[in-house]
Short mmCIF file of C-alpha atoms and ligand atoms in Angstrom, two decimals:
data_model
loop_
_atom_site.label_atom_id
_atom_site.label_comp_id
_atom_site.label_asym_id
_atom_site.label_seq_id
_atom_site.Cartn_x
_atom_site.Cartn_y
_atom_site.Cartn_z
CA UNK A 1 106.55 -19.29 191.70
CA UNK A 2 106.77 -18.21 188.11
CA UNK A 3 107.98 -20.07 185.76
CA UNK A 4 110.43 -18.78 183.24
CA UNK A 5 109.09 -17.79 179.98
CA UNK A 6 109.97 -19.92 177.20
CA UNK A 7 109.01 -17.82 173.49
CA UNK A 8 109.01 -19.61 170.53
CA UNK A 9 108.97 -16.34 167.60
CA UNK A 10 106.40 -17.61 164.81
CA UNK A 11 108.01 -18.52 161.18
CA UNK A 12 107.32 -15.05 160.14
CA UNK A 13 110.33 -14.00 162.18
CA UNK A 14 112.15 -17.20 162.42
CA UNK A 15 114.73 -16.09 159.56
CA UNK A 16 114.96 -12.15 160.96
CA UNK A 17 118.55 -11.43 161.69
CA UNK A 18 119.24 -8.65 164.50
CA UNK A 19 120.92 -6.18 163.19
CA UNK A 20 124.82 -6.64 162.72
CA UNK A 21 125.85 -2.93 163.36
CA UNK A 22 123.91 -3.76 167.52
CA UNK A 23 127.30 -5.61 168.08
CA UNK A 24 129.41 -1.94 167.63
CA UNK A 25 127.26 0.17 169.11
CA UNK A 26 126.68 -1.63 172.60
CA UNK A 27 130.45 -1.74 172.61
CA UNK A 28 130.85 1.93 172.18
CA UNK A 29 128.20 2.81 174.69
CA UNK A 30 129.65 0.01 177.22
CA UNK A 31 133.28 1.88 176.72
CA UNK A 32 131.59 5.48 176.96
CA UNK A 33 129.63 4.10 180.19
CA UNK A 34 133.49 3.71 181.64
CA UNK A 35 133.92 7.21 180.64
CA UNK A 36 136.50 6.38 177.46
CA UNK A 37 135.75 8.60 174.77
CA UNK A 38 133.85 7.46 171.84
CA UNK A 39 133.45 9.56 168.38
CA UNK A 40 130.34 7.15 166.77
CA UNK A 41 130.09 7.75 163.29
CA UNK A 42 127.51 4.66 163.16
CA UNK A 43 124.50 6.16 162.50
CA UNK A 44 123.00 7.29 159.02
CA UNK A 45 120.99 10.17 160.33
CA UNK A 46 121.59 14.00 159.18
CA UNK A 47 123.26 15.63 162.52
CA UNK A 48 121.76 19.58 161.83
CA UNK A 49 118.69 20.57 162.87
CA UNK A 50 115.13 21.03 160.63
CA UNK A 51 115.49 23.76 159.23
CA UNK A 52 113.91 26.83 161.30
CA UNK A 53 110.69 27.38 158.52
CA UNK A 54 109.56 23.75 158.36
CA UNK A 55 109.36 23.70 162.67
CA UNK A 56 107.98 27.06 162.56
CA UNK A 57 105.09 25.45 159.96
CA UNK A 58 104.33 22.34 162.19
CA UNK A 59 104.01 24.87 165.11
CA UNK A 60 101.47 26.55 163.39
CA UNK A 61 100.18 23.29 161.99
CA UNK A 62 99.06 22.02 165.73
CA UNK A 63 97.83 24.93 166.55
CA UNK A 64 95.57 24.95 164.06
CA UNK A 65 94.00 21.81 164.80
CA UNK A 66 96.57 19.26 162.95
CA UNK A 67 96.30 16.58 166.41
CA UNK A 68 93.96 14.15 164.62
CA UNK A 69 93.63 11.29 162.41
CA UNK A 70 94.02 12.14 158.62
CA UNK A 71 93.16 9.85 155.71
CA UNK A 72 95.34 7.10 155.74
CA UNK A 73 97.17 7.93 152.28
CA UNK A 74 98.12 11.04 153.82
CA UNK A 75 96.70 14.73 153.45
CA UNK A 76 95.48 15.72 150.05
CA UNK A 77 97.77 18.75 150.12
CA UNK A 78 101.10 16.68 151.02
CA UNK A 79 100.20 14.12 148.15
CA UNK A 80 99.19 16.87 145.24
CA UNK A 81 102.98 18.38 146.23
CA UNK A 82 104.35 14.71 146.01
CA UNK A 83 102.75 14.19 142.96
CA UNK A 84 103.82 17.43 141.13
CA UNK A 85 107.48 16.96 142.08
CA UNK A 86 107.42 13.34 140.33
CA UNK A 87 105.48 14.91 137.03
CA UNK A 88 108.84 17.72 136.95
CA UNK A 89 110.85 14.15 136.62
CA UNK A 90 108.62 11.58 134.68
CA UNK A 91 108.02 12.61 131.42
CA UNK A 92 106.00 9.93 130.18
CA UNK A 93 102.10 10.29 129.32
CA UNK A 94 100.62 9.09 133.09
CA UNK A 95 101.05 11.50 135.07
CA UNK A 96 101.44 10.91 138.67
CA UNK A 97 98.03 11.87 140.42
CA UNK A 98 97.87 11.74 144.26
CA UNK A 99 95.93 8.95 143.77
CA UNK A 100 99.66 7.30 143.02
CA UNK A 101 100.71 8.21 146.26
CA UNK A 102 100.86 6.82 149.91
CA UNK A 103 102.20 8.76 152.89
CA UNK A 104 103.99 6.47 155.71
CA UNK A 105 105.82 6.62 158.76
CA UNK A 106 109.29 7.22 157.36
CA UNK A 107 110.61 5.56 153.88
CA UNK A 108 110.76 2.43 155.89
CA UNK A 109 107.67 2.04 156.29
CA UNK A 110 106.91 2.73 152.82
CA UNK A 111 109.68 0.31 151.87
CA UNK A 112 108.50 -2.23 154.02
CA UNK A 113 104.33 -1.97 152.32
CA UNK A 114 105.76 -1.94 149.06
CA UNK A 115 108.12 -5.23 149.35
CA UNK A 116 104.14 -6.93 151.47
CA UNK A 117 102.22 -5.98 148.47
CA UNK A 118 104.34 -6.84 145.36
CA UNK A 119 106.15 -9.87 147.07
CA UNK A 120 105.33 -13.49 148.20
CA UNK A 121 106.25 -16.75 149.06
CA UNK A 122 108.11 -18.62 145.85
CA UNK A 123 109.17 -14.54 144.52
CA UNK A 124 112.70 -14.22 143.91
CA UNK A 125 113.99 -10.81 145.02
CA UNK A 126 117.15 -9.51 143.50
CA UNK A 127 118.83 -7.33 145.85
CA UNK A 128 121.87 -5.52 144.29
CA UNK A 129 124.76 -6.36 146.89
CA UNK A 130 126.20 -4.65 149.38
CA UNK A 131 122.74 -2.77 150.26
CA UNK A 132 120.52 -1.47 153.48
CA UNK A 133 120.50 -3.88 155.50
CA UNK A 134 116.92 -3.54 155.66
CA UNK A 135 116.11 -4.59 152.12
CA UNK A 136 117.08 -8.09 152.36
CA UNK A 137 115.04 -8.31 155.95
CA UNK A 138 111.63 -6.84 154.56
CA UNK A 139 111.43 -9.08 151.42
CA UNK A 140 112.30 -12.35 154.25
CA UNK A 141 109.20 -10.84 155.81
CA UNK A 142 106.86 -10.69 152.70
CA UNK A 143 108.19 -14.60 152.92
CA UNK A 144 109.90 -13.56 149.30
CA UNK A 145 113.44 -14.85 148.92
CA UNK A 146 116.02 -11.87 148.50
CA UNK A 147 118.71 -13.08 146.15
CA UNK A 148 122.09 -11.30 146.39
CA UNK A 149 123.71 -9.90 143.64
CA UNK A 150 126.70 -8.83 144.17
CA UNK A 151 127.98 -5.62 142.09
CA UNK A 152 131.85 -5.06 140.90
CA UNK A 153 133.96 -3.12 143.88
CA UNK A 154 135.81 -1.61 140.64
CA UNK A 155 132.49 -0.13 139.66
CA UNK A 156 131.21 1.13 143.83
CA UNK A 157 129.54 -2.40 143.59
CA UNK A 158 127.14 -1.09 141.30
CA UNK A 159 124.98 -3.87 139.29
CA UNK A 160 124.71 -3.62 135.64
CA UNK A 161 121.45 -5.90 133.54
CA UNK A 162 124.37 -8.50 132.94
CA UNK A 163 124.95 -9.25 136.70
CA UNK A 164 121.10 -9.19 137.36
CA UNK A 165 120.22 -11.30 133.99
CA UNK A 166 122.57 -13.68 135.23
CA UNK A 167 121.39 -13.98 138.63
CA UNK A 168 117.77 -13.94 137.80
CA UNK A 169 115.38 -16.96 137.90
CA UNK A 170 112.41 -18.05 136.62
CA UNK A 171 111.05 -17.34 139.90
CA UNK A 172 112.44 -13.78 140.21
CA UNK A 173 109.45 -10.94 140.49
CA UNK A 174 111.67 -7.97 141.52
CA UNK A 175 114.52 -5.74 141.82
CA UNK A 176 115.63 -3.37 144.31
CA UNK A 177 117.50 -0.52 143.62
CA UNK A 178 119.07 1.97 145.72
CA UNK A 179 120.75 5.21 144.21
CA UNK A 180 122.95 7.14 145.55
CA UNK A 181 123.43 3.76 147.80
CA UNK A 182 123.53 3.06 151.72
CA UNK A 183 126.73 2.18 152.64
CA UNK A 184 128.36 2.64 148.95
CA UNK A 185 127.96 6.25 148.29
CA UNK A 186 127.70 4.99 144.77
CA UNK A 187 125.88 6.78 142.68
CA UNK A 188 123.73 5.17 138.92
CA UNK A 189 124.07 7.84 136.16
CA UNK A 190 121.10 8.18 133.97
CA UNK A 191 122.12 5.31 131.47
CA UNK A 192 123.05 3.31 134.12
CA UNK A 193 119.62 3.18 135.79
CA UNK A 194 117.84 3.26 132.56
CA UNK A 195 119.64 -0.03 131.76
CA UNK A 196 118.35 -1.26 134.37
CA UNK A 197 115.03 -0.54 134.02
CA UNK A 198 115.02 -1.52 130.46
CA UNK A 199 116.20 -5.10 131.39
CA UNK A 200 113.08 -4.96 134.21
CA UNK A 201 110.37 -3.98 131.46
CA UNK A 202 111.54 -6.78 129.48
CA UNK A 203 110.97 -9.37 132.29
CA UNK A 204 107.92 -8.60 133.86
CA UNK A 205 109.92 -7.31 137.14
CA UNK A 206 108.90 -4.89 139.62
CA UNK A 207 111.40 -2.24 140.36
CA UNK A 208 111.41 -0.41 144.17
CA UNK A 209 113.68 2.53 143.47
CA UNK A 210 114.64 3.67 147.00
CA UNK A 211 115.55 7.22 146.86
CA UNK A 212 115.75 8.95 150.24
CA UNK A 213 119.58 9.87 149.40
CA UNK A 214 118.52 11.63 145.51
CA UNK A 215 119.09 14.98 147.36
CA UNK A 216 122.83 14.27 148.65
CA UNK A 217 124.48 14.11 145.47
CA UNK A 218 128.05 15.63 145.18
CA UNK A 219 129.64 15.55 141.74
CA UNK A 220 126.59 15.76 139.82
CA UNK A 221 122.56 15.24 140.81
CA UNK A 222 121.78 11.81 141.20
CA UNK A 223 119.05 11.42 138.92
CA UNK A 224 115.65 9.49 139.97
CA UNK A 225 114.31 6.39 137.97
CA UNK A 226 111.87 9.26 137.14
CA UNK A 227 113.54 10.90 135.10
CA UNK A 228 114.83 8.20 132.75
CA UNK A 229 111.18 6.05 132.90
CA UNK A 230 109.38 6.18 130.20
CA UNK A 231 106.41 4.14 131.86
CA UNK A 232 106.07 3.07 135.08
CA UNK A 233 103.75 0.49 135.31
CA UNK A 234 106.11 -1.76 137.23
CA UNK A 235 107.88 0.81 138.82
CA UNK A 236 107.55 1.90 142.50
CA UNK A 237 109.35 4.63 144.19
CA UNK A 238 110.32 5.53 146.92
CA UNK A 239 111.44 8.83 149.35
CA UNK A 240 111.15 10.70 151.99
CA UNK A 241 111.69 13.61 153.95
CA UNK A 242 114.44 12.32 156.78
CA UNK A 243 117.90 12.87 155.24
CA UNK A 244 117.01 15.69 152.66
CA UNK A 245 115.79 17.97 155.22
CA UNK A 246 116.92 16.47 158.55
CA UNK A 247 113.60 15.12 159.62
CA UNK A 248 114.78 11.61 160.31
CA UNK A 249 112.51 11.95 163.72
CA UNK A 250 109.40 13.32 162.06
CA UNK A 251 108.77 9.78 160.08
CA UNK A 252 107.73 11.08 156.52
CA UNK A 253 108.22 8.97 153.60
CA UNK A 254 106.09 7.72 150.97
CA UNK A 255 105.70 6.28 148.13
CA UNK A 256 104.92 6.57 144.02
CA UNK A 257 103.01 3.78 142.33
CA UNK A 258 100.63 2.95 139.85
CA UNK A 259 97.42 3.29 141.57
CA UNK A 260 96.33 -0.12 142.05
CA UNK A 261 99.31 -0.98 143.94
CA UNK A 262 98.96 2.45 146.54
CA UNK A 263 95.60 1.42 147.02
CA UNK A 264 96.85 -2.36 148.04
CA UNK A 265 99.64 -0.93 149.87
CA UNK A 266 96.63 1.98 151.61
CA UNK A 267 94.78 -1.31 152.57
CA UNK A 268 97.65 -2.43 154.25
CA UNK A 269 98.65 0.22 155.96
CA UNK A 270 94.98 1.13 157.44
CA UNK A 271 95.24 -2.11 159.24
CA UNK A 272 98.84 -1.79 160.93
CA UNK A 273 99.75 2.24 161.56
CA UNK A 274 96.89 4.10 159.53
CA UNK A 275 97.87 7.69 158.75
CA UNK A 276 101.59 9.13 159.51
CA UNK A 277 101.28 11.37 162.04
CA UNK A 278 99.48 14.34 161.02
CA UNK A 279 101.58 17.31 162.40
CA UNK A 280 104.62 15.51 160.87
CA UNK A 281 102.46 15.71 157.20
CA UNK A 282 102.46 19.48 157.43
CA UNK A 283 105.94 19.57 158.59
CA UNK A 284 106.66 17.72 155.01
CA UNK A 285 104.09 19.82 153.04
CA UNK A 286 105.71 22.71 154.34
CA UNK A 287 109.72 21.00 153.33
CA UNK A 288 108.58 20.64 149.71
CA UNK A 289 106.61 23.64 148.97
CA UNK A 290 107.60 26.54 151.06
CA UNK A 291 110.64 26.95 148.45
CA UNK A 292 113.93 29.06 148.61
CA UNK A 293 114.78 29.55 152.66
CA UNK A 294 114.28 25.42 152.99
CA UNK A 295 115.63 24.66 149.37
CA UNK A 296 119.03 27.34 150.66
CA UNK A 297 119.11 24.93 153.77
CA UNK A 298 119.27 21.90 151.75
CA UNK A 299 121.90 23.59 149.59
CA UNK A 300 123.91 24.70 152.82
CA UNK A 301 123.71 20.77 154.09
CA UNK A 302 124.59 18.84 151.05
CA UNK A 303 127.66 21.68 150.61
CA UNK A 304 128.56 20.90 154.27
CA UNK A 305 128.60 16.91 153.81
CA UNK A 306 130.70 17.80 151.12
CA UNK A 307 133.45 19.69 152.59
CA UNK A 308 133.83 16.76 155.40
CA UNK A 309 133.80 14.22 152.59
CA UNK A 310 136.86 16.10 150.98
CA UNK A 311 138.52 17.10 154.01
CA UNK A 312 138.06 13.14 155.16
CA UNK A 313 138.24 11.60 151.90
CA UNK A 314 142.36 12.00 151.33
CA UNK A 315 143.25 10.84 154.85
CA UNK A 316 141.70 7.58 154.18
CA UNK A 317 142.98 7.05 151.09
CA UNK A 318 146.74 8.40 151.96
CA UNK A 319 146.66 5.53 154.35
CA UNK A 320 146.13 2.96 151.55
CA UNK A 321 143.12 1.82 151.94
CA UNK A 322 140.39 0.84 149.34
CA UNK A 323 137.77 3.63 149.47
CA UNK A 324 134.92 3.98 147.27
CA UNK A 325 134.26 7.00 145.11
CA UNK A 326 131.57 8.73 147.77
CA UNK A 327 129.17 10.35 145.07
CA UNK A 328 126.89 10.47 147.15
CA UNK A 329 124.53 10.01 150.25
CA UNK A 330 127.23 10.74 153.43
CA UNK A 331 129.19 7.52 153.37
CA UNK A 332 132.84 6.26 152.65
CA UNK A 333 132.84 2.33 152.15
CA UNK A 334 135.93 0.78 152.57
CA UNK A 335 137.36 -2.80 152.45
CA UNK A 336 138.99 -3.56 155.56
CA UNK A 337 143.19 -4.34 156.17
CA UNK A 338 143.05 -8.39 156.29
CA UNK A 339 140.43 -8.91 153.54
CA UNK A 340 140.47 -11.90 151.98
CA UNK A 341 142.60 -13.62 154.79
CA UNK A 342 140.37 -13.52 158.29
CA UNK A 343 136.63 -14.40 157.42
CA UNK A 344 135.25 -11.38 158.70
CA UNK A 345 137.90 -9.16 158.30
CA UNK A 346 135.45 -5.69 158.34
CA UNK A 347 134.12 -6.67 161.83
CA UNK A 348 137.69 -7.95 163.14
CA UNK A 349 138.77 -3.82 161.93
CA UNK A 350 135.76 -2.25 163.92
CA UNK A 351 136.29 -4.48 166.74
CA UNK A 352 139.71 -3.36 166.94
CA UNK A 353 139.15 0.36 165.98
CA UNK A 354 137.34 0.77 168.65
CA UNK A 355 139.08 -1.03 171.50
CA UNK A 356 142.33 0.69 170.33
CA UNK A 357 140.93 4.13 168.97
CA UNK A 358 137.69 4.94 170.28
CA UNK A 359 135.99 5.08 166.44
CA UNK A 360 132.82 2.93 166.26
CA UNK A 361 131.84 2.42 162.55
CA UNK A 362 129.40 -0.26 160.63
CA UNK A 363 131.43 -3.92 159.49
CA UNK A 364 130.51 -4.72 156.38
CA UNK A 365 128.68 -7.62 157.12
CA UNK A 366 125.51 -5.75 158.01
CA UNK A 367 125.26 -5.02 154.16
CA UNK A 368 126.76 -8.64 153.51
CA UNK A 369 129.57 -7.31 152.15
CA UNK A 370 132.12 -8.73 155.50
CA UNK A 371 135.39 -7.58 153.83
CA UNK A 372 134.14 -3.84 154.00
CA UNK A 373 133.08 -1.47 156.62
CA UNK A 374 131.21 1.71 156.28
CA UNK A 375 131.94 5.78 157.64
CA UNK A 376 129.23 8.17 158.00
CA UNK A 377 130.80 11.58 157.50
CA UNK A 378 127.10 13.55 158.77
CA UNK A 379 129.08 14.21 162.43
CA UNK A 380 130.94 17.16 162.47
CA UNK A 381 134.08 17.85 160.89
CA UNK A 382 136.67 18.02 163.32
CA UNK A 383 135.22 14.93 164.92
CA UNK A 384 135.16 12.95 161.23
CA UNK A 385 138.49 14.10 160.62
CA UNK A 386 139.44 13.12 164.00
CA UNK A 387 138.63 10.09 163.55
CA UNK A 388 139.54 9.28 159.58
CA UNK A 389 143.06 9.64 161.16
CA UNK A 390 142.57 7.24 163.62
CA UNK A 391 141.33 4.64 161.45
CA UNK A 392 144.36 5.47 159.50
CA UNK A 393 146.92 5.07 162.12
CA UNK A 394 144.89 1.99 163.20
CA UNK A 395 144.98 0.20 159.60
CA UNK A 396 148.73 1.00 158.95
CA UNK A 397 149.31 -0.77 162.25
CA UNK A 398 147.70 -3.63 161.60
CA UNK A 399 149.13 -4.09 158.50
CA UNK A 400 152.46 -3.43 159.61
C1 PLP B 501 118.80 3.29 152.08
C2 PLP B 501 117.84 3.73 153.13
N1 PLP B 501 116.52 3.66 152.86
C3 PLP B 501 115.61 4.02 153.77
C4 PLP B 501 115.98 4.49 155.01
C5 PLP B 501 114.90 4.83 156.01
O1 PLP B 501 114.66 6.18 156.09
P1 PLP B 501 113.39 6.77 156.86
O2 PLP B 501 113.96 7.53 158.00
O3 PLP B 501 112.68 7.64 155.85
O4 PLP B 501 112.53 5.63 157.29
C6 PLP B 501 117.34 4.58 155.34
C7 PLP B 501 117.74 5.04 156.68
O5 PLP B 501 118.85 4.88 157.12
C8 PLP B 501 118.28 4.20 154.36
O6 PLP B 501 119.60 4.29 154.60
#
């Protein structure tokens, strides 16, 4: 007879928190397993297809022999294209060479060898607050300590160098910024983010700029902490090809560094995934270079997310509720009816919400933020309507 397994996780896991949005989403696929209806607008993830050229050039791409290993920094091609979009930005006298650049399995990835490389035990982490989930889970795991800082709802909870100066310790080695921001929608204007940077310089701090939303940008372009740098020997940045393009499945990001720390971060990576996969590299060589038909489908998206945001946008806000200005990415972020009164009143909403309406969305508490939840609008727009009214009929009621 067996006997029952008892597993102990090592410390470099023992502080990992599962994921608060698992809650929701095994509720709405218990209720849709009992056939009840569920519209999910849970997920971050682009809901069009790649656009036709960029399948048609991975197609072509395994055919011609693109089924093996690659360097593990990524194909020469993929990186020179990286690099000259960054040098249209950065304006300052290093140019970005593809030596600067590592290619990784999604922006996560990236993310996650950029946090291992620049972060250890005894750093200080400043995460602005709410952010990805992810952020504050990756530095735990480069046993860094992310510090919360939590920006001004008035402002889309953007952080400003006073908030960070004043949360900052003598310990503190980074910052992590986010623009436009997962779940906030918020998006840093140029001044704002050269602030920032400014205040970073002056400290010593490393800066991961995580930009896989730069693209989705509704009111004007969200600029990149390249184009406001004027160095960036502390600065690391980071995209990717998944919500730009809608190739969250083909697991392309990467990342822009000085050269010293790609090569640490190349080290790191040739000993956990090695190369992204290589048909998946030619599918994003062929998203940034093959021009106007992808760069029209890109155009067509973001104009799309934007006509659900607006369409969605008033229903919310007709019902009284607290919604951010959505600048950005494809995310309303709203505080939930009970704040301040139940101690997580965003979870007690989505909890309810979908019992009572059949709408599963993110509580706030996954970006620490439990007074909140968070809408993805990239579902389609009768169902995001749909459901906007729901949530609206929902919050008057409980408020009633
Ligand atoms: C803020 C943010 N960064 C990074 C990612 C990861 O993207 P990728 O698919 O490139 O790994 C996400 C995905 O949801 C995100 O919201």
């Amino acid at each position: 007879m067996s006997t029952p397994l008892v597993f102990h996780p090592s410390a470099n896991i023992a502080a990992l928190r599962e994921s608060a949005t698992i809650a929701v989403s095994q509720r709405a696929k218990a209720l849709k397993a009992q056939g009840r209806e569920v519209i999910d607008l849970g997920a971050g993830e682009p809901d069009f297809d790649t656009p036709a050229p960029i399948r048609q050039a991975a197609q072509a791409a395994i055919d011609a022999g693109a089924t093996r290993y690659t360097a593990t920094e990524g194909i020469l091609p993929l990186r020179e294209a990286i690099a000259a979009a960054a040098n249209a930005a950065y304006q300052g006298p290093d140019r970005v060479t593809a030596a600067d650049i590592v290619v990784s399995t999604g922006s996560k990835q990236s993310l996650y060898n950029a946090c291992v490389v620049l972060f250890g035990p005894g750093d200080d982490v400043l995460v602005p607050t709410p952010s990805w989930t992810s952020y504050y889970e990756m530095v735990g795991l480069a046993r860094a300590n992310a510090i919360e800082v939590h920006g001004d709802p008035a402002r889309g909870f953007k952080v400003d160098p006073e908030r960070l100066a004043r949360a900052a310790t003598p310990r503190t080695t980074g910052v992590m910024l986010n623009s436009p921001s997962n779940p906030t929608g918020s998006v840093y204007a140029p001044d704002e983010l050269r602030a920032i940077l400014d205040l970073a310089a002056a400290r010593g701090w490393w800066v991961i700029s995580d930009e896989i939303y730069v693209r989705i940008a509704y009111d004007a372009p969200a600029p990149s902490a390249l184009d406001v740098a004027t160095h960036r020997d502390h600065l690391v940045v980071v995209n990717g090809v998944a919500k730009a393009y809608a190739m969250t499945g083909w697991r392309i990001g990467w990342t822009i560094s000085p050269t010293p720390v790609a090569k640490a971060m190349n080290a790191l990576q040739s000993h956990t995934t090695s190369n992204a996969a290589a048909v998946s590299q030619h599918a994003a060589l062929a998203a940034l270079t093959i021009g106007e038909p992808v760069e029209a489908a890109v155009r067509a998206m973001v104009a799309e997310f934007k006509r659900r945001r607006d369409a969605a946008l008033p229903i919310l806000r007709d019902a009284g509720l607290r919604v951010l200005d959505p600048a950005g990415a494809f995310y309303f972020y709203f505080e939930a009816p009970g704040a301040g009164t139940v101690p997580d009143a965003g979870g007690a909403f989505c909890a309810a919400l979908l019992d009572e309406a059949g709408v599963a969305i993110v509580p706030g508490s996954a970006f620490r933020t439990p007074d909140w939840v968070r809408v993805s609008y990239a579902a389609d727009q009768a169902q995001v309507v749909e459901a906007c009214h729901r949530i609206a009929r929902v919050a008057r009621a409980m408020r009633a």
